[in-house]
C-alpha positions as a printed Julia matrix, in Angstrom:
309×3 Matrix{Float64}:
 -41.91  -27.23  144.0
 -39.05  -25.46  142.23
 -38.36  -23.6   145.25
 -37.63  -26.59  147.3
 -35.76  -28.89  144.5
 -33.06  -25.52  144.86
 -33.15  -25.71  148.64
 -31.92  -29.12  148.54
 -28.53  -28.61  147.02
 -28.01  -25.5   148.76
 -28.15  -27.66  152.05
 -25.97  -30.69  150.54
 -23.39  -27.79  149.57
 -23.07  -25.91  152.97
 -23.05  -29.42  154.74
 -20.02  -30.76  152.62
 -18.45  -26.73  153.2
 -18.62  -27.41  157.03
 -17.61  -31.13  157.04
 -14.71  -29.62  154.57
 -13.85  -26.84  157.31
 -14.16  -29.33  160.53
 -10.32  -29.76  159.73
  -8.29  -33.43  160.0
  -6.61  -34.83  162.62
  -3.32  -34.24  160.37
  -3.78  -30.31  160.48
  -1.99  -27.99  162.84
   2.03  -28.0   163.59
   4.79  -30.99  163.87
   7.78  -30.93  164.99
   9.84  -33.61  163.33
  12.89  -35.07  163.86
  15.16  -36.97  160.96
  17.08  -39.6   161.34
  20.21  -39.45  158.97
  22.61  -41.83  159.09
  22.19  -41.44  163.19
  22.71  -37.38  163.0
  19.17  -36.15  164.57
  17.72  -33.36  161.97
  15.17  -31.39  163.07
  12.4   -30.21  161.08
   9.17  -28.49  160.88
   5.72  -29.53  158.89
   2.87  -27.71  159.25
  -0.7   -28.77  157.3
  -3.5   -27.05  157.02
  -6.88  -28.02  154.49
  -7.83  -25.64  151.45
 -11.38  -26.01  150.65
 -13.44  -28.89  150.98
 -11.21  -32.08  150.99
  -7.31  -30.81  149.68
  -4.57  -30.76  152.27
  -1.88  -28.54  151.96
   0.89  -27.09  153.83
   4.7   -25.89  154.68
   7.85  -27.58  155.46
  11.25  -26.59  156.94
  13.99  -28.59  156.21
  17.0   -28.92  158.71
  18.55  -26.08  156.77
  16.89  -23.52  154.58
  13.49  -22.07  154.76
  10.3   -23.01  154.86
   8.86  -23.46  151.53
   5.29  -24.47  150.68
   3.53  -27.6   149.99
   0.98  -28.05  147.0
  -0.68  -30.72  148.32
  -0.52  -33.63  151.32
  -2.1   -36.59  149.07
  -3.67  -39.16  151.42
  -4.09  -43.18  150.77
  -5.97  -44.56  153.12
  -3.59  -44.2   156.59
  -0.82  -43.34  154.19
  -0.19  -39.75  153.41
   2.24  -38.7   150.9
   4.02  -35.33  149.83
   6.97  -34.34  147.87
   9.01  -30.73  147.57
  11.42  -29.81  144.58
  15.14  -28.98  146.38
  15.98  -25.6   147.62
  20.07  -25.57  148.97
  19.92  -29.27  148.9
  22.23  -30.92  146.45
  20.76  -32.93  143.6
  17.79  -31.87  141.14
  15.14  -34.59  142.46
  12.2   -34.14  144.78
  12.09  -35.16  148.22
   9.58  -37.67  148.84
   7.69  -37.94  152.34
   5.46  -41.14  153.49
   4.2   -41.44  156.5
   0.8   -42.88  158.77
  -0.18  -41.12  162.23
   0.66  -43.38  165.25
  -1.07  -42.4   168.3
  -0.8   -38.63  169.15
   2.37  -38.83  166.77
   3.84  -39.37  162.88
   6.38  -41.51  161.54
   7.82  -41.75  158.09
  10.1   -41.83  155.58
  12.03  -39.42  153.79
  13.4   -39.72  150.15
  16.49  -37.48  150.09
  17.76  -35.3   146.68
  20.6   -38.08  146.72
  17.83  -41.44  146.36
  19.11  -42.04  149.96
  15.82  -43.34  152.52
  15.56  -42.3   155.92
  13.23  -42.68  159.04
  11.16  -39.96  160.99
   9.22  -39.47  163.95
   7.28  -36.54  164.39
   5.07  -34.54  167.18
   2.26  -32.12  167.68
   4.12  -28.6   168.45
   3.47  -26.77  171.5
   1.29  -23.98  171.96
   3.66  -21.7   173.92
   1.32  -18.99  175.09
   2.14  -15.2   175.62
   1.24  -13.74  178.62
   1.67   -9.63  179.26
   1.98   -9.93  182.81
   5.6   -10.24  183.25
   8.2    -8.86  185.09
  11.72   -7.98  183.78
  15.01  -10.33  185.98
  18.51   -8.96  186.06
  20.21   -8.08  182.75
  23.32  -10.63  181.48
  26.08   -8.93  179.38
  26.31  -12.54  177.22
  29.57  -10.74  175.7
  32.02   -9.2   178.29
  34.14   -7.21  175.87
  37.4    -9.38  177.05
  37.05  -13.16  176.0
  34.61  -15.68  175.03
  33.79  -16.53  178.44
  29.96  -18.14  178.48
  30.2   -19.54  174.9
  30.5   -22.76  173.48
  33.81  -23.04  172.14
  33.73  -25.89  168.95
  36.35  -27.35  166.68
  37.35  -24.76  163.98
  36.19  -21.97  165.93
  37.29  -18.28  164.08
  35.38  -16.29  167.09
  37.93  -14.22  168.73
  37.92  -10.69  170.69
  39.66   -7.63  169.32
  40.06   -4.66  170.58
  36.84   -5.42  172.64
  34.51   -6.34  169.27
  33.35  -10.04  169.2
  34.69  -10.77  165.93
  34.07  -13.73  163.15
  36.55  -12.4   160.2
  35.33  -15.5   158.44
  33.07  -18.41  157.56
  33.0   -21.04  160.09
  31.07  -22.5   163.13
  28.18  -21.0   164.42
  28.67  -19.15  168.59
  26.24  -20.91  171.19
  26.03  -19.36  174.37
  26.56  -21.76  177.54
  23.2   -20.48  179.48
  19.54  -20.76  177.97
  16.95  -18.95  177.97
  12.86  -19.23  178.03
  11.43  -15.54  177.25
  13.64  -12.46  177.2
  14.47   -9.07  175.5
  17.74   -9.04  173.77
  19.68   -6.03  172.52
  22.15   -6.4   169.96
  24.62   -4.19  168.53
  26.18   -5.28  165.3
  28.29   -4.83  162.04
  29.29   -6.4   158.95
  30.84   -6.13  155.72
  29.74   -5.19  151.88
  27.57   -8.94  151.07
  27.95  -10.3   154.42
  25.6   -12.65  155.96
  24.34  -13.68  159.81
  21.82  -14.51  161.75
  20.87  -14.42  165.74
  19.03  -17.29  167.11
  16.68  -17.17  169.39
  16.59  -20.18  171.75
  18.74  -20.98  169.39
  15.43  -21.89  166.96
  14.78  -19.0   165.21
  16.51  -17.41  163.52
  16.44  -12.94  162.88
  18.25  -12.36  159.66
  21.14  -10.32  159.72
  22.51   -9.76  155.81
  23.57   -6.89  153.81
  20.2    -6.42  152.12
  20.52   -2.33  151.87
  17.65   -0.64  149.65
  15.62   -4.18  148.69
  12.06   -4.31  149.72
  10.84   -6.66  153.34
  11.02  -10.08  152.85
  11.38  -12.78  155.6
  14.71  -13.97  154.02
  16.32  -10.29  154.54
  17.18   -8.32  157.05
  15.3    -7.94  160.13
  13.0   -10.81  159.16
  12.5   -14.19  160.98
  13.86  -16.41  158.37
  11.42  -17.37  155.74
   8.38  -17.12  158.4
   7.87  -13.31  159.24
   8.36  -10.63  156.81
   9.24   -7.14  158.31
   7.01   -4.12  157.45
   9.95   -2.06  156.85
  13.25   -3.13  155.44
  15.82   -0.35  157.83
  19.37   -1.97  157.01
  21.55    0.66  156.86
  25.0     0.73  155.26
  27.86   -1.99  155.41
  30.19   -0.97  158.12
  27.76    0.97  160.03
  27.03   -0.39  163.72
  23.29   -1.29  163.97
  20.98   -2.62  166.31
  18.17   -5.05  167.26
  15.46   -4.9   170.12
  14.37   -8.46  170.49
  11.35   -9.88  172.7
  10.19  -12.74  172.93
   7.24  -14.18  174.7
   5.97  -17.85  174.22
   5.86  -17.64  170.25
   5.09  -13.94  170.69
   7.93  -11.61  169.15
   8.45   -8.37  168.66
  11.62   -6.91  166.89
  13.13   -3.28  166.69
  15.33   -2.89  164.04
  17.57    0.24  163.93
  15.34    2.06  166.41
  12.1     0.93  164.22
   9.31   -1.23  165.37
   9.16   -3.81  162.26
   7.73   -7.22  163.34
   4.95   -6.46  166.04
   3.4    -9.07  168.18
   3.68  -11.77  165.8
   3.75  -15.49  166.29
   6.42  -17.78  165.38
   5.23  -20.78  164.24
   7.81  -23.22  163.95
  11.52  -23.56  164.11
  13.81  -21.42  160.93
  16.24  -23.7   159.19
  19.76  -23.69  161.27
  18.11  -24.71  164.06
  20.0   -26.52  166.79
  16.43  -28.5   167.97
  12.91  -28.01  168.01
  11.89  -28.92  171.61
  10.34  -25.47  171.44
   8.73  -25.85  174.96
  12.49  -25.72  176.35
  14.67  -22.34  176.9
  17.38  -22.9   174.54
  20.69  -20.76  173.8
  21.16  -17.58  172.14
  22.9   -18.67  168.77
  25.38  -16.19  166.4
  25.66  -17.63  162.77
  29.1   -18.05  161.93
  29.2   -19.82  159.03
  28.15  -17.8   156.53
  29.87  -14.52  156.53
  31.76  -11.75  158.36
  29.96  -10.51  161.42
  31.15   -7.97  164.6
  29.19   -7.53  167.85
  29.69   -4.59  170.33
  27.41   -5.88  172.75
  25.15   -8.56  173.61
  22.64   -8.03  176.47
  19.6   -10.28  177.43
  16.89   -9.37  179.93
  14.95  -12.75  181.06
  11.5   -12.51  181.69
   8.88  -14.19  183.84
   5.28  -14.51  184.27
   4.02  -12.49  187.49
């Protein structure tokens, strides 16, 4: 009799832990896009459930990286999280309401400056790698004379010299003209003591570039896919020194040499890195050169497309 009175709430405890694990309809991936005074912003939210009956998740702003969620409260279709500010300006929260709709989200957002905007957001794409692929014709993106195949925008500082695309100071980001779905892409690079850059990848996500000499992997540093994928090895090498990345990129499937090393292998990208010009991640998008951070020189820019056999 004792025997079966313990049986009992064994069972009721492994049926809650698999109702707990069956997951919500909320979990998985959105892409979101902001409405801000009629600017589009997009963003990222993913949500996944700890234990039994707690939500929980990450969130990428339009700008910055993505930083984690404590806890997605829901009240009855109403679900409800808030985030402390990271670059944003103010000191209070920002404050996210929103119901599903169909297959979709929309909300509102509580900005760090008590200003209210409107959201709609969507399930992300899967984006699956394949390893059947064959390599198309290479494309020098930078010719070594002008700025021929880039986006030329209002304050631009990109110039050629001496056959080194050159940004000798903060200012707009460099978009290239053609887009791309999945490619390799070999950089070769420089930049000065402290300086900071970045090279987008469909112009989503971004592959830190940054003087970060001698400080341990992060995904904030360099080599890392900003504030998603952590490098297993930090290899910067000096300020001033020409260096190099080995970039593909497969569906969400990447793979980055840095300096000759192998640091990011076959990972997944989950979502779009703050700095991102969209998220319609099932598009090819641009190849993307931060500008407007720091000081940043490129000896060559080559990209390899790649399609499925």
């Amino acid at each position: 009799m004792k025997l079966q009175l313990l049986f009992i709430p064994i069972l009721v405890f492994s049926f809650l832990t698999v109702k707990g694990q069956e997951g919500h309809p909320l979990e998985g991936r959105w892409n979101l896009t902001i409405d801000q005074e009629g600017n589009e912003l997009p963003s990222w939210l993913e949500v996944m459930h700890s234990g039994n009956n707690t939500l929980i998740g990450r969130f990428t702003y339009a700008f910055g990286s993505a930083r984690p969620v404590a806890e997605v409260k829901k009240f009855g279709d109403v679900f409800q999280f808030e985030i402390p500010p990271q670059w944003e300006p103010g000191a209070s929260n920002m404050e996210f309401q929103f119901k599903m709709v169909g297959d979709g989200l929309e909300g509102t957002m509580v900005y760090t400056n008590g200003k209210t905007y409107t959201w709609v957001g969507e399930k992300a794409p899967e984006l699956p790698y394949y390893d059947d692929y064959k390599l198309g014709k290479k494309i020098d993106l930078f010719n070594g004379k002008n700025l021929e195949g880039w986006e030329i925008k209002d304050g631009n500082q990109w110039k050629v010299v001496n056959g080194i695309l050159t940004s000798d100071k903060s200012g707009v980001n460099l978009v290239s003209k053609e887009k791309f779905k999945d490619f390799k892409i070999h950089v070769e690079f420089k930049y000065p003591e402290g300086s900071n850059s970045g090279l987008y990848l469909r112009g989503r996500y971004e592959v830190q570039i940054a003087d970060n000499i001698g400080l341990p992997p992060a995904s904030v540093y360099f080599g890392g896919v900003y504030g998603l994928l952590a490098p297993n090895e930090n290899v910067a090498m000096k300020a001033g020194e020409w260096q190099s990345f080995d970039i593909t990129l497969i569906g969400r499937r990447v793979t980055i040499e840095t300096n000759g090393k192998t640091v990011i292998d076959g990972q997944n990208i989950l979502g779009m890195t703050g700095g991102a010009l969209d998220n319609h991640e099932a598009e090819p998008g641009p190849i993307m050169i931060q500008g407007d951070h720091g000081p940043i020189e490129f000896r060559a820019i080559e990209i390899t497309p790649i399609t499925q056999k």
